[in-house]
Short mmCIF file of C-alpha atoms and ligand atoms in Angstrom, two decimals:
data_model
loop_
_atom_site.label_atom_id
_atom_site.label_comp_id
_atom_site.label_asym_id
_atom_site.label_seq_id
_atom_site.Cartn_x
_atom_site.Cartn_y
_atom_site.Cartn_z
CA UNK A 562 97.48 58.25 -24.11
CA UNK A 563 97.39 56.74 -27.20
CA UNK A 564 95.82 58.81 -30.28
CA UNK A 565 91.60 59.06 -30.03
CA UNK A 566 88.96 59.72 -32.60
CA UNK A 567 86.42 61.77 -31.46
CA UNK A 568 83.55 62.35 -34.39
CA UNK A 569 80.37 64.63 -34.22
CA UNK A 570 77.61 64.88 -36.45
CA UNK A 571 76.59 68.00 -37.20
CA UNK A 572 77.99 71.19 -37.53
CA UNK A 573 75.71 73.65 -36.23
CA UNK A 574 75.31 75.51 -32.59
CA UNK A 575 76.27 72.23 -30.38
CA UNK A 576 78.62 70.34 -32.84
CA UNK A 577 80.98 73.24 -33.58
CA UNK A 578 80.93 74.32 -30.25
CA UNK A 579 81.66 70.77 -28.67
CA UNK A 580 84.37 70.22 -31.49
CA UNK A 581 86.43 73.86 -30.37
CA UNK A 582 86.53 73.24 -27.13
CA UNK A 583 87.93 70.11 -27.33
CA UNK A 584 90.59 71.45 -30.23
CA UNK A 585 91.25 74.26 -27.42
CA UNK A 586 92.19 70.68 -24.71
CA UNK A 587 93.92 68.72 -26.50
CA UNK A 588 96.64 67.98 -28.44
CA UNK A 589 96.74 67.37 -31.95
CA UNK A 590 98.97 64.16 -31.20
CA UNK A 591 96.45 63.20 -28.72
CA UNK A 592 93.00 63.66 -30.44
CA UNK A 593 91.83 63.53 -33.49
CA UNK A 594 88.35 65.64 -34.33
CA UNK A 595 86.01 64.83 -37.11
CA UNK A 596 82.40 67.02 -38.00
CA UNK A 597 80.57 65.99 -40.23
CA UNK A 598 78.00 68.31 -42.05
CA UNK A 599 75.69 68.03 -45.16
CA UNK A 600 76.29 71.59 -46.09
CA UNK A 601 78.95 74.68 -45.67
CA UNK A 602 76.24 76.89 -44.78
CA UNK A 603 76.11 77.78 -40.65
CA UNK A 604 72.64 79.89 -40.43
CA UNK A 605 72.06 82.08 -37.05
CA UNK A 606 68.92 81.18 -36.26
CA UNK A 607 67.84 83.06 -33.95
CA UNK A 608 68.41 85.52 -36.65
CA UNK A 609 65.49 83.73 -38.74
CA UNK A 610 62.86 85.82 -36.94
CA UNK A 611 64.05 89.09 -37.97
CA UNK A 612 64.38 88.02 -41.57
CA UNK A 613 60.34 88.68 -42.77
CA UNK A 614 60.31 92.11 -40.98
CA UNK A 615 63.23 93.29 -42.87
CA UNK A 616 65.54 93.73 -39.88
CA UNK A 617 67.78 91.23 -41.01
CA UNK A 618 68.51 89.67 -44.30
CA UNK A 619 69.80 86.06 -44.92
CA UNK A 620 73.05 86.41 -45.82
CA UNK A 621 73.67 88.56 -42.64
CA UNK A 622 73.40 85.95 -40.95
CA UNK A 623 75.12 82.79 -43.05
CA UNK A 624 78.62 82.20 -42.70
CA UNK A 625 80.39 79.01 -43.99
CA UNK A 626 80.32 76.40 -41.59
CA UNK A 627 84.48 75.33 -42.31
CA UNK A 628 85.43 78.86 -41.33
CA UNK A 629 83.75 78.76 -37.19
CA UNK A 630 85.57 75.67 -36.74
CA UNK A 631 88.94 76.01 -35.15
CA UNK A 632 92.46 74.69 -37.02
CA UNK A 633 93.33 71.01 -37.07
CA UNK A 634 89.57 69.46 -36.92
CA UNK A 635 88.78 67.59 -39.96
CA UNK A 636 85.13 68.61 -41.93
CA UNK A 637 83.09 66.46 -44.14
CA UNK A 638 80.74 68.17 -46.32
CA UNK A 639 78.47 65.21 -46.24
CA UNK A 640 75.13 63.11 -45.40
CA UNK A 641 75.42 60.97 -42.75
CA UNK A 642 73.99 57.97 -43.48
CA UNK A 643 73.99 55.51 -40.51
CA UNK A 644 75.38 55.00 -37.04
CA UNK A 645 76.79 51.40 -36.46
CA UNK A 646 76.65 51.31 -32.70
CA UNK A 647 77.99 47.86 -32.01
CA UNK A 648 80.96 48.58 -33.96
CA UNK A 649 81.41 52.48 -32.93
CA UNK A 650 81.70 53.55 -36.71
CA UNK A 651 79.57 55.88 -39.01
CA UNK A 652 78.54 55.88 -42.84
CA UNK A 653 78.80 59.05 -44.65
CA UNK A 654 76.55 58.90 -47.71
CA UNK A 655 79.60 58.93 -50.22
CA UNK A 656 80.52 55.49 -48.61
CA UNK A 657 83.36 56.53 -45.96
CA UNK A 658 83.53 54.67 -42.88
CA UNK A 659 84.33 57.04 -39.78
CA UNK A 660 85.36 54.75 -37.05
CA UNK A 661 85.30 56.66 -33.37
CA UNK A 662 86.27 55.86 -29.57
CA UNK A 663 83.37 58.78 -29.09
CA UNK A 664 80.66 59.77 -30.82
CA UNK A 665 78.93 62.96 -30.48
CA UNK A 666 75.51 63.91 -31.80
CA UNK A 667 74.52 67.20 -32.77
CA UNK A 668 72.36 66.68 -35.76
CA UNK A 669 69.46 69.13 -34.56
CA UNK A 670 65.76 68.70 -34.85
CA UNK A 671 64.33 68.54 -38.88
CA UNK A 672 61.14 70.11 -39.58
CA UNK A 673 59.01 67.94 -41.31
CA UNK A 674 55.99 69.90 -43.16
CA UNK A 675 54.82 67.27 -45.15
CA UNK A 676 53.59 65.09 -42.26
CA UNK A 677 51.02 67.55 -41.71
CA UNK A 678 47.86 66.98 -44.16
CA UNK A 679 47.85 70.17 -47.38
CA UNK A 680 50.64 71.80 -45.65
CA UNK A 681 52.99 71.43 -48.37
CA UNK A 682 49.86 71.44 -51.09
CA UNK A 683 48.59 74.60 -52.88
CA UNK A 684 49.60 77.63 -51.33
CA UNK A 685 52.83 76.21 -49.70
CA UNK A 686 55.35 79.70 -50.15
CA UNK A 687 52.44 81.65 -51.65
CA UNK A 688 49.63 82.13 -48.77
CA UNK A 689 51.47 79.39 -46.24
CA UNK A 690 54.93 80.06 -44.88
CA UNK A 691 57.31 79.34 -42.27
CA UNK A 692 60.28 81.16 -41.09
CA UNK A 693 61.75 78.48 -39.45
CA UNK A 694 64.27 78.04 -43.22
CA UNK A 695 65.97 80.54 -44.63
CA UNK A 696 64.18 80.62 -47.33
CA UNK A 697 60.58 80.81 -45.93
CA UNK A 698 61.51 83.69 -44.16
CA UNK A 699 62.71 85.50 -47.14
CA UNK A 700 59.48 84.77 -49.15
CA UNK A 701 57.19 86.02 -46.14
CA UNK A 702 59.12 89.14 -45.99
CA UNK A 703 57.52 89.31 -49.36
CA UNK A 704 53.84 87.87 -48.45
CA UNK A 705 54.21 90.35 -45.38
CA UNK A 706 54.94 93.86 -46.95
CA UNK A 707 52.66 93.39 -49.35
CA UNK A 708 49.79 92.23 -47.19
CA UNK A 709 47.07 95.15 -46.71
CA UNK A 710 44.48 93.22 -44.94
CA UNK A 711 43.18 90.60 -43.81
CA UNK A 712 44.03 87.86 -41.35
CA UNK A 713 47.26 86.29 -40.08
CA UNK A 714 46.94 82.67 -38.46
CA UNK A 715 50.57 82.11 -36.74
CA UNK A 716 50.52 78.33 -35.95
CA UNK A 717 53.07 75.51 -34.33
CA UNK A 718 51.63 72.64 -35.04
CA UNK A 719 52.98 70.29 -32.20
CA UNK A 720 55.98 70.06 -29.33
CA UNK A 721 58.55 69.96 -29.34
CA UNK A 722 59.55 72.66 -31.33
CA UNK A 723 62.93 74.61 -31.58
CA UNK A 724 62.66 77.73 -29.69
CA UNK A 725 59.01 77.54 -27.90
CA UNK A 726 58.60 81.20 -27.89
CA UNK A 727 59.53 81.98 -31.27
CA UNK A 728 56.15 81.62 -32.74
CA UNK A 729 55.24 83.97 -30.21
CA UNK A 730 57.72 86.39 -30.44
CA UNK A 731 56.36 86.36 -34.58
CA UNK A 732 53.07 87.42 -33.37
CA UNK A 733 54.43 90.44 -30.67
CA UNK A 734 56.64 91.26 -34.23
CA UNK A 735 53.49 90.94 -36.75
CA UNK A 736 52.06 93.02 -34.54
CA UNK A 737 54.71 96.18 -34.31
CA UNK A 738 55.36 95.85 -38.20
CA UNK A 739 51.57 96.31 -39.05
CA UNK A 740 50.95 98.99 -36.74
CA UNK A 741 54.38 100.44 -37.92
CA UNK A 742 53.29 100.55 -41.42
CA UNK A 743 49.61 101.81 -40.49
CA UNK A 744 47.70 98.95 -41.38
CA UNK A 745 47.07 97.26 -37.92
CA UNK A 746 43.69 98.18 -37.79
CA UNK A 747 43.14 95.90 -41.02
CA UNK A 748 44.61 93.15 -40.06
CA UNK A 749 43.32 90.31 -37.80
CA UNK A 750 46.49 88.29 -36.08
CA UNK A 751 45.50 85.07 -34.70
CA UNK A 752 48.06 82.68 -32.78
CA UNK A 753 46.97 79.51 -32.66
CA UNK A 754 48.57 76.99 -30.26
CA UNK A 755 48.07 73.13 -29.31
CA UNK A 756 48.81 74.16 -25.51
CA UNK A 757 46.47 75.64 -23.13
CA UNK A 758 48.16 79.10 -23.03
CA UNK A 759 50.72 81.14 -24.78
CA UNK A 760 53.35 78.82 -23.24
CA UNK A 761 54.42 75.43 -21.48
CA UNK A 762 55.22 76.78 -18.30
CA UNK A 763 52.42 78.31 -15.81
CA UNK A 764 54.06 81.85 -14.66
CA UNK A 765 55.43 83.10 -18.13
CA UNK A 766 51.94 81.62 -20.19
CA UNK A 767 50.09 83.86 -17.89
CA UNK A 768 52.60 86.70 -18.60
CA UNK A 769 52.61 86.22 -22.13
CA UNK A 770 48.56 85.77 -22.41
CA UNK A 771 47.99 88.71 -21.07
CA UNK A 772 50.47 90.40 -23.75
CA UNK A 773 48.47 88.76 -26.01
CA UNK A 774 45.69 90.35 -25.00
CA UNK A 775 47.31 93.78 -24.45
CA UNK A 776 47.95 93.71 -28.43
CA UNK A 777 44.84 92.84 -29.79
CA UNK A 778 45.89 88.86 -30.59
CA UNK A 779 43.98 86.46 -30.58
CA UNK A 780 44.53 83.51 -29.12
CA UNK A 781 43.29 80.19 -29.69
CA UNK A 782 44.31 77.01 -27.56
CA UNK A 783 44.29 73.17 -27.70
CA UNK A 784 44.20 73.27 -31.43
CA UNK A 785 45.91 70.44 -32.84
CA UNK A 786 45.80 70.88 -36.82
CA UNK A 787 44.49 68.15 -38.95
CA UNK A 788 44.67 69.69 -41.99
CA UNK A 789 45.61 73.00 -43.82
CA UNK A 790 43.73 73.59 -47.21
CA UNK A 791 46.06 76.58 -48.51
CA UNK A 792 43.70 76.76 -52.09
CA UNK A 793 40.63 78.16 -49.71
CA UNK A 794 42.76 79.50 -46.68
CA UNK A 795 41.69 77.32 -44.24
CA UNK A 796 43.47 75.74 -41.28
CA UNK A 797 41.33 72.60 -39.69
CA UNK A 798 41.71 71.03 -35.98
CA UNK A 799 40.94 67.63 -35.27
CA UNK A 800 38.22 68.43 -33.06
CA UNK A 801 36.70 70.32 -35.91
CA UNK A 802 37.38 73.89 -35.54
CA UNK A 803 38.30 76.21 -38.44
CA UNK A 804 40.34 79.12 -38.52
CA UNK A 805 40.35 81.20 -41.87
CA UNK A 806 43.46 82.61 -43.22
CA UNK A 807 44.73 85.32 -45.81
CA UNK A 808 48.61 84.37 -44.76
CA UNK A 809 49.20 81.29 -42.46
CA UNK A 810 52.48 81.26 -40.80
CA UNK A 811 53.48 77.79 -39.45
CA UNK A 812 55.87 76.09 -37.49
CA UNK A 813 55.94 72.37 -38.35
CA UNK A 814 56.17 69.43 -36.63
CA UNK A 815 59.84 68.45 -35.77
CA UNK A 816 61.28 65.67 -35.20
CA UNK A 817 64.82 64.28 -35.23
CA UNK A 818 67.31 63.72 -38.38
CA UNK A 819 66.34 60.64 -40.81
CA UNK A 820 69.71 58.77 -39.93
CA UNK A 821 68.86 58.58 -36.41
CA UNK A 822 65.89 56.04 -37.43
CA UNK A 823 68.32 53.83 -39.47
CA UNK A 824 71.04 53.84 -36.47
CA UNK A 825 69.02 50.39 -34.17
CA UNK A 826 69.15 51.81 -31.17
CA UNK A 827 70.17 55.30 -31.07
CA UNK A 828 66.87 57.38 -31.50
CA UNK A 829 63.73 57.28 -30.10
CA UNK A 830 60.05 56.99 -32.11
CA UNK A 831 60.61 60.80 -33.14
CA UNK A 832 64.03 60.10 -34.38
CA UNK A 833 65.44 62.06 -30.74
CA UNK A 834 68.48 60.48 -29.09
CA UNK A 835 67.52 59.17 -25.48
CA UNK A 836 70.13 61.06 -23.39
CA UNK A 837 71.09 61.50 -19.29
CA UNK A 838 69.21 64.71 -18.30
CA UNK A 839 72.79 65.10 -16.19
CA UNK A 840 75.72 63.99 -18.09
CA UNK A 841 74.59 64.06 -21.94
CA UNK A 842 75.48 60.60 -21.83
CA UNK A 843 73.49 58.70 -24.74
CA UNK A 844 71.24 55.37 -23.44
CA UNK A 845 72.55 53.76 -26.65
CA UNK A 846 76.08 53.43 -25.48
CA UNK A 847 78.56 55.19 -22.71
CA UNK A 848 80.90 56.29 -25.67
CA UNK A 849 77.81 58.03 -27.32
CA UNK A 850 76.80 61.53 -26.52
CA UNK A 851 74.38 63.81 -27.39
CA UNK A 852 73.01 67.55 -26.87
CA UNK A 853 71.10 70.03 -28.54
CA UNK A 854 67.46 69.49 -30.55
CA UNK A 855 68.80 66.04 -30.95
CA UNK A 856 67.97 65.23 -27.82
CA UNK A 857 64.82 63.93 -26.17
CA UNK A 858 65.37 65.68 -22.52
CA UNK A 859 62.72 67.73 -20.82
CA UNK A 860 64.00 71.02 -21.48
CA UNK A 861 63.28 73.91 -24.80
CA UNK A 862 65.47 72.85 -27.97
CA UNK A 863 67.56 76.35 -27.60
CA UNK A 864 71.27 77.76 -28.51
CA UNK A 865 71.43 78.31 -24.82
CA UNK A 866 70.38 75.13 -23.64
CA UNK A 867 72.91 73.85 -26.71
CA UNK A 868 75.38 76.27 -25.28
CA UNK A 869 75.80 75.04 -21.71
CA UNK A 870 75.28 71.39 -22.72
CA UNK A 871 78.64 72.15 -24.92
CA UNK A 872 80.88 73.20 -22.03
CA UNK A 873 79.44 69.63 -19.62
CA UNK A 874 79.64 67.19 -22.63
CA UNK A 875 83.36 68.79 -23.61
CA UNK A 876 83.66 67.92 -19.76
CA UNK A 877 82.97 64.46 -19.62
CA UNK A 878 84.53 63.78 -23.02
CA UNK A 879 87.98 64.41 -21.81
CA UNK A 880 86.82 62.20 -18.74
CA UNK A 881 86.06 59.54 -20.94
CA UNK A 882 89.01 59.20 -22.76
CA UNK A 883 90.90 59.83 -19.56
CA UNK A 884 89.11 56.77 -17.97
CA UNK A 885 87.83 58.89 -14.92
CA UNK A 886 84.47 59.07 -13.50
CA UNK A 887 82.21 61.73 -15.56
CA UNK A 888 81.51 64.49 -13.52
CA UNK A 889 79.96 67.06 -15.22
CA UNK A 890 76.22 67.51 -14.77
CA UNK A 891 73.58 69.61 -16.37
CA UNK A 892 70.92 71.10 -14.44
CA UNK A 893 69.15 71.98 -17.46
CA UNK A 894 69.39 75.73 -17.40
CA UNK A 895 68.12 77.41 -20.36
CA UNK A 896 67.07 80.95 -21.12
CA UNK A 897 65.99 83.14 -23.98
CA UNK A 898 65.00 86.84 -24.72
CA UNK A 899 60.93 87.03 -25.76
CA UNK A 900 61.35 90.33 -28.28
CA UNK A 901 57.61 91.67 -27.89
CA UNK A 902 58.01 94.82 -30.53
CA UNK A 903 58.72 98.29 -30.35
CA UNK A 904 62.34 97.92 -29.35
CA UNK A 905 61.73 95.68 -26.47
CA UNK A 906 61.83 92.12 -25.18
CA UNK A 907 61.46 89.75 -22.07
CA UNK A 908 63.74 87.75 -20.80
CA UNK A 909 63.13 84.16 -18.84
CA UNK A 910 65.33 81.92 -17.36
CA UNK A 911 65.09 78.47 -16.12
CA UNK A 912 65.98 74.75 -15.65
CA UNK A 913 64.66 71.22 -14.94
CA UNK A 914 63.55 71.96 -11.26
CA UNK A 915 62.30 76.07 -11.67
CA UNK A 916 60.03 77.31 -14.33
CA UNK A 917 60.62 80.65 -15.29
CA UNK A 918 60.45 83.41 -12.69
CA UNK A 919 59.94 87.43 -12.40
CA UNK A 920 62.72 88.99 -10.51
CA UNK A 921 66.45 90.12 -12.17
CA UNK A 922 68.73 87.66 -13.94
CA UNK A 923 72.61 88.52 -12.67
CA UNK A 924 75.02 89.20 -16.16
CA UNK A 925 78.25 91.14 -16.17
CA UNK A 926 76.89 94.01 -17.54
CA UNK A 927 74.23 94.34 -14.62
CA UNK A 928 70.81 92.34 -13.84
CA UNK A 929 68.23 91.83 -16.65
CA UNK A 930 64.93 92.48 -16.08
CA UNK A 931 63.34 89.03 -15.87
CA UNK A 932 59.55 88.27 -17.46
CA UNK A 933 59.37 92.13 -17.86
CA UNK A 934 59.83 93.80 -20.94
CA UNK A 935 63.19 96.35 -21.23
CA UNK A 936 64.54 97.77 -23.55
CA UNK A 937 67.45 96.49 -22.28
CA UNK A 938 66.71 93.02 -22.70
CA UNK A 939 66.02 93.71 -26.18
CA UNK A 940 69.47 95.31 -26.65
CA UNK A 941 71.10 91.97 -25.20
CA UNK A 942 69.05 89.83 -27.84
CA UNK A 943 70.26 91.84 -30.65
CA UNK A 944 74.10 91.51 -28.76
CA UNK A 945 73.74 88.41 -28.79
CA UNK A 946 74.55 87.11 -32.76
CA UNK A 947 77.70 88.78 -32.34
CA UNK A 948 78.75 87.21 -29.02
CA UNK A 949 77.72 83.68 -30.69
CA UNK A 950 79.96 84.29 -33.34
CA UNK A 951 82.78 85.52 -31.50
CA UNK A 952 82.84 83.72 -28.47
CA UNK A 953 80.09 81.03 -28.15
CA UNK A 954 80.86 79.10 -31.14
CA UNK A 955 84.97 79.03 -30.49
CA UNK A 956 84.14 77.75 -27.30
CA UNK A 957 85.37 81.16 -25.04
CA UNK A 958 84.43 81.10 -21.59
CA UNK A 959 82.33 84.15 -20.84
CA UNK A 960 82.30 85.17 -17.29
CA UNK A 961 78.09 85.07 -16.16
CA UNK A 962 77.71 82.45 -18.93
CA UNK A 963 78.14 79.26 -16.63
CA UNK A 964 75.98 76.63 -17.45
CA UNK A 965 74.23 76.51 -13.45
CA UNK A 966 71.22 78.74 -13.46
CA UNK A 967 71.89 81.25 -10.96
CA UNK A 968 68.82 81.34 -8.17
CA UNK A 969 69.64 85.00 -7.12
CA UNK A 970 67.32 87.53 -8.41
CA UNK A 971 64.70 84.78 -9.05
CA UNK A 972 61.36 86.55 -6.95
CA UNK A 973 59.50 82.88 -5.81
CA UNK A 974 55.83 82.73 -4.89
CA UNK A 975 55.59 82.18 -1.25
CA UNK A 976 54.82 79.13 -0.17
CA UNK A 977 51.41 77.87 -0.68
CA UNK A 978 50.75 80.21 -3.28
CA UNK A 979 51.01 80.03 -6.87
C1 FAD B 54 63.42 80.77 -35.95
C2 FAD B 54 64.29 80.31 -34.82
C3 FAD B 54 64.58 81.17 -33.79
C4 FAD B 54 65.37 80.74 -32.72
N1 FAD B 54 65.65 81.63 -31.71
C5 FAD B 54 66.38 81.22 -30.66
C6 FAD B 54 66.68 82.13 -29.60
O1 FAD B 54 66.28 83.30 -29.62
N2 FAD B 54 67.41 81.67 -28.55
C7 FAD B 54 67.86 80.37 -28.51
O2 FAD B 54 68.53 80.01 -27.52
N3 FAD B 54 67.60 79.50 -29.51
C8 FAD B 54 66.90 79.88 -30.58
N4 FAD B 54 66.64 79.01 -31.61
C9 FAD B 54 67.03 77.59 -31.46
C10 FAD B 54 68.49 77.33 -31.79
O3 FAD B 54 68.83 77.86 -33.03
C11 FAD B 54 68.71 75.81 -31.77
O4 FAD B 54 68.20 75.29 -30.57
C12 FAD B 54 70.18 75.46 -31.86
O5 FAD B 54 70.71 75.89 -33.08
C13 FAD B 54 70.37 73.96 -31.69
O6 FAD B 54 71.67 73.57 -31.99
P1 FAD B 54 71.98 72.11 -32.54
O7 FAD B 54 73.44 72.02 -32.69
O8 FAD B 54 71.29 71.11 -31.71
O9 FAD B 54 71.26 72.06 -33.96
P2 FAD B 54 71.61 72.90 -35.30
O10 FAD B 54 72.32 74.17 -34.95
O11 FAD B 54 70.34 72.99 -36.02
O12 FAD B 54 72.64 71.96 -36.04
C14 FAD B 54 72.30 70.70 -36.55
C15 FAD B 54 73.19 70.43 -37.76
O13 FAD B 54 73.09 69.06 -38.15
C16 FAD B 54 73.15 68.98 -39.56
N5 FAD B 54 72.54 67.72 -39.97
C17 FAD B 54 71.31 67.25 -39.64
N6 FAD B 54 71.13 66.02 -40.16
C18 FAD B 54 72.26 65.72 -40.83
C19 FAD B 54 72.67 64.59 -41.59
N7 FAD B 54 71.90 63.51 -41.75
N8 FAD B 54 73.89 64.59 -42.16
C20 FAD B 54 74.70 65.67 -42.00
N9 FAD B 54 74.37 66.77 -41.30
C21 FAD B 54 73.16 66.78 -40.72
C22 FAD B 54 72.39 70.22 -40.03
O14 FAD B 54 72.76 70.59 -41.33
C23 FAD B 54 72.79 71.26 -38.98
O15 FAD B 54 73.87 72.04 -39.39
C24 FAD B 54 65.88 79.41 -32.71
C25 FAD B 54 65.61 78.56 -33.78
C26 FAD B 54 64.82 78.99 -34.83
C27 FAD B 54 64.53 78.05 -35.98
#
């Protein structure tokens, strides 16, 4: 075939994975692979969560974007600035014109503080913080081992968010560090949720509210933040309850990246790209394709979710440009380690059809305990950053990493109860 152009935006979790493994297929003569990136700075995020407890520090887990992608792709350090559909071509900010036969996007999900009213006003990165940026979580390392009482308000402030259960998995932490430092007793940890329960999905929110419980948090449902006044260390709902805080730890509301609005027709009202649940095909155009946060499917913005996406859309790519029927499809599997403190974490696992289940979840190195804590399972979360490094992000195939959930192990209610 003639030379092709494939271009993603992005260079984080799902764009430099997407852009390896299709280095790994093809030929250099045959494709031609340009990221594009507004920085040279690839953050672990999962890593984020460790960063105010002092487990981890930033640059532990920073590495420079240029160096995870493989030889012979092409990176621009550089905004993007608009996708012309019709005419399968992108604007960089600095005025080049990337034209494409596909187009991947990979841009993530942008937190967007300031759409939340006194957020970002007095207080922001003094009493108000959130470890969902690098640099939030550094400055609440500070706020937090210098805290000797008081209370803690950990908040997400809407869905979707990146990584549902790492607001909760701050609490389980907040939690261990205090007591770990002997000053549990005067502290108060709140978390404060606009759900109904800890979580989205019926089996694990009941697991998780009663761990909750079993640690002395609070928890405080449907409440949907209308305001934060960070001067008097207050945190508002619309329906008019009040929560007072010493430290509020929030998770903004996300949405997608700004370009996505200029682009007519690629993004939704939220700025996320309407995409196939199956094939990670975009609804803006069959040579458009999409996976991670950017998306708007029905499933948790996560690296895992972003990791089997990578392997399908890489999949139907090369079908694409081959002219052959895609025939990769995601089932939207997904799954995540919960740490809860104390050396331990949960682990769930689902897709679009099955919510997260007790039981065992099959790996090569034995079954994980599944919606139970383990030490074990906390182990495998900490194994993880170097497995995404060395593996994930080149785009290795890892044998128990397929992108089908596996239903063996998975203990189901029988039938007619809940
Ligand atoms: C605190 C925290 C903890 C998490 N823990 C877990 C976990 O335990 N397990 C798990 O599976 N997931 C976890 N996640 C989620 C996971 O990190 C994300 O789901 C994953 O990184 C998504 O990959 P992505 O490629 O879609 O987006 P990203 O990796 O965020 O990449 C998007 C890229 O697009 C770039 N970009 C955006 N807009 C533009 C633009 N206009 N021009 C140029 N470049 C642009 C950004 O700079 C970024 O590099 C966590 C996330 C956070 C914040």
């Amino acid at each position: 075939m003639s030379k092709k152009h494939v271009v993603v935006l992005g260079g984080g979790t799902g764009g430099t994975m997407v852009a390896n493994r299709l280095r790994r297929r093809f030929d250099m003569d045959e494709l031609e692979i340009h990221v594009v990136d507004r920085d040279d700075r690839h953050v672990y995020q999962p890593g984020l969560l460790f960063v105010p407890f002092g487990l981890a520090r930033v640059d532990e887990i920073v590495r420079r974007r240029r160096r995870q992608l493989h030889g012979g792709i092409v990176f621009h350090e550089n905004e993007v600035a608009e996708v012309w559909i019709e005419r399968d071509e992108v604007l960089l900010d600095d005025g080049t014109v990337l034209p494409y036969d596909v187009l991947v996007v990979a841009t993530g999900a942008r937190l967007q503080p300031e759409e939340t009213d006194g957020l970002t006003g007095p207080g922001w990165n003094e009493r108000v913080f959130t470890f969902y940026a690098p640099d939030g979580a550094e400055l609440l390392h500070r706020a937090l081992s210098s805290l000797r009482s008081g209370t803690v308000v950990v908040n997400l402030v809407d869905m979707p968010i990146k990584c549902p259960v790492a607001p909760l998995e701050f609490a389980f932490l907040a939690d261990w560090f205090f007591r770990d430092a002997g000053r549990r007793s005067d502290i108060e940890l709140v978390y404060a949720t606009p759900l109904d329960g800890a979580f989205t999905k019926p089996v694990a929110s009941q697991r998780l509210t009663g761990l909750l419980a079993e640690k002395h948090i609070e928890l405080v449902t449907e409440f949907n933040v209308g305001e934060v006044d960070g001067a008097a260390g207050r945190v508002s709902a619309f329906d008019g309850r009040e929560l007072d805080f010493d430290l509020l730890v929030t998770v903004p509301l996300h949405g997608g990246a700004a370009y996505v609005d200029r682009s007519p027709g690629l993004g939704d009202a939220l700025g996320f790209v309407p995409t196939d649940r199956h094939t990670l095909q975009t609804l803006a155009k069959e040579n458009v394709f999409a996976l991670g946060d950017a998306t708007d499917l029905p499933i948790s913005k996560a690296g895992s979710v972003t990791h089997y996406e990578a392997g399908i859309l890489a999949d139907n790519v090369a079908c694409l440009l081959g002219g052959r029927e895609l025939e990769g499809g995601y089932d939207g599997h997904a799954n995540c380690f919960i740490e809860t403190g104390f050396h331990k974490a949960l682990m769930i696992d689902f897709n679009y059809e099955t919510e997260p289940l007790p039981g065992r979840f099959p790996t090569a190195l034995g079954p994980m305990p599944l919606l139970r804590e383990s030490r074990l399972n906390h182990l495998g979360k900490l194994l993880f950053q170097p497995i995404y490094w060395h593996a994930l992000l080149p785009g290795r195939e890892l044998p128990g990493l397929g992108p089908a959930m596996p239903n063996a192990g998975k203990r189901r209610a029988p039938a007619g109860t809940t």
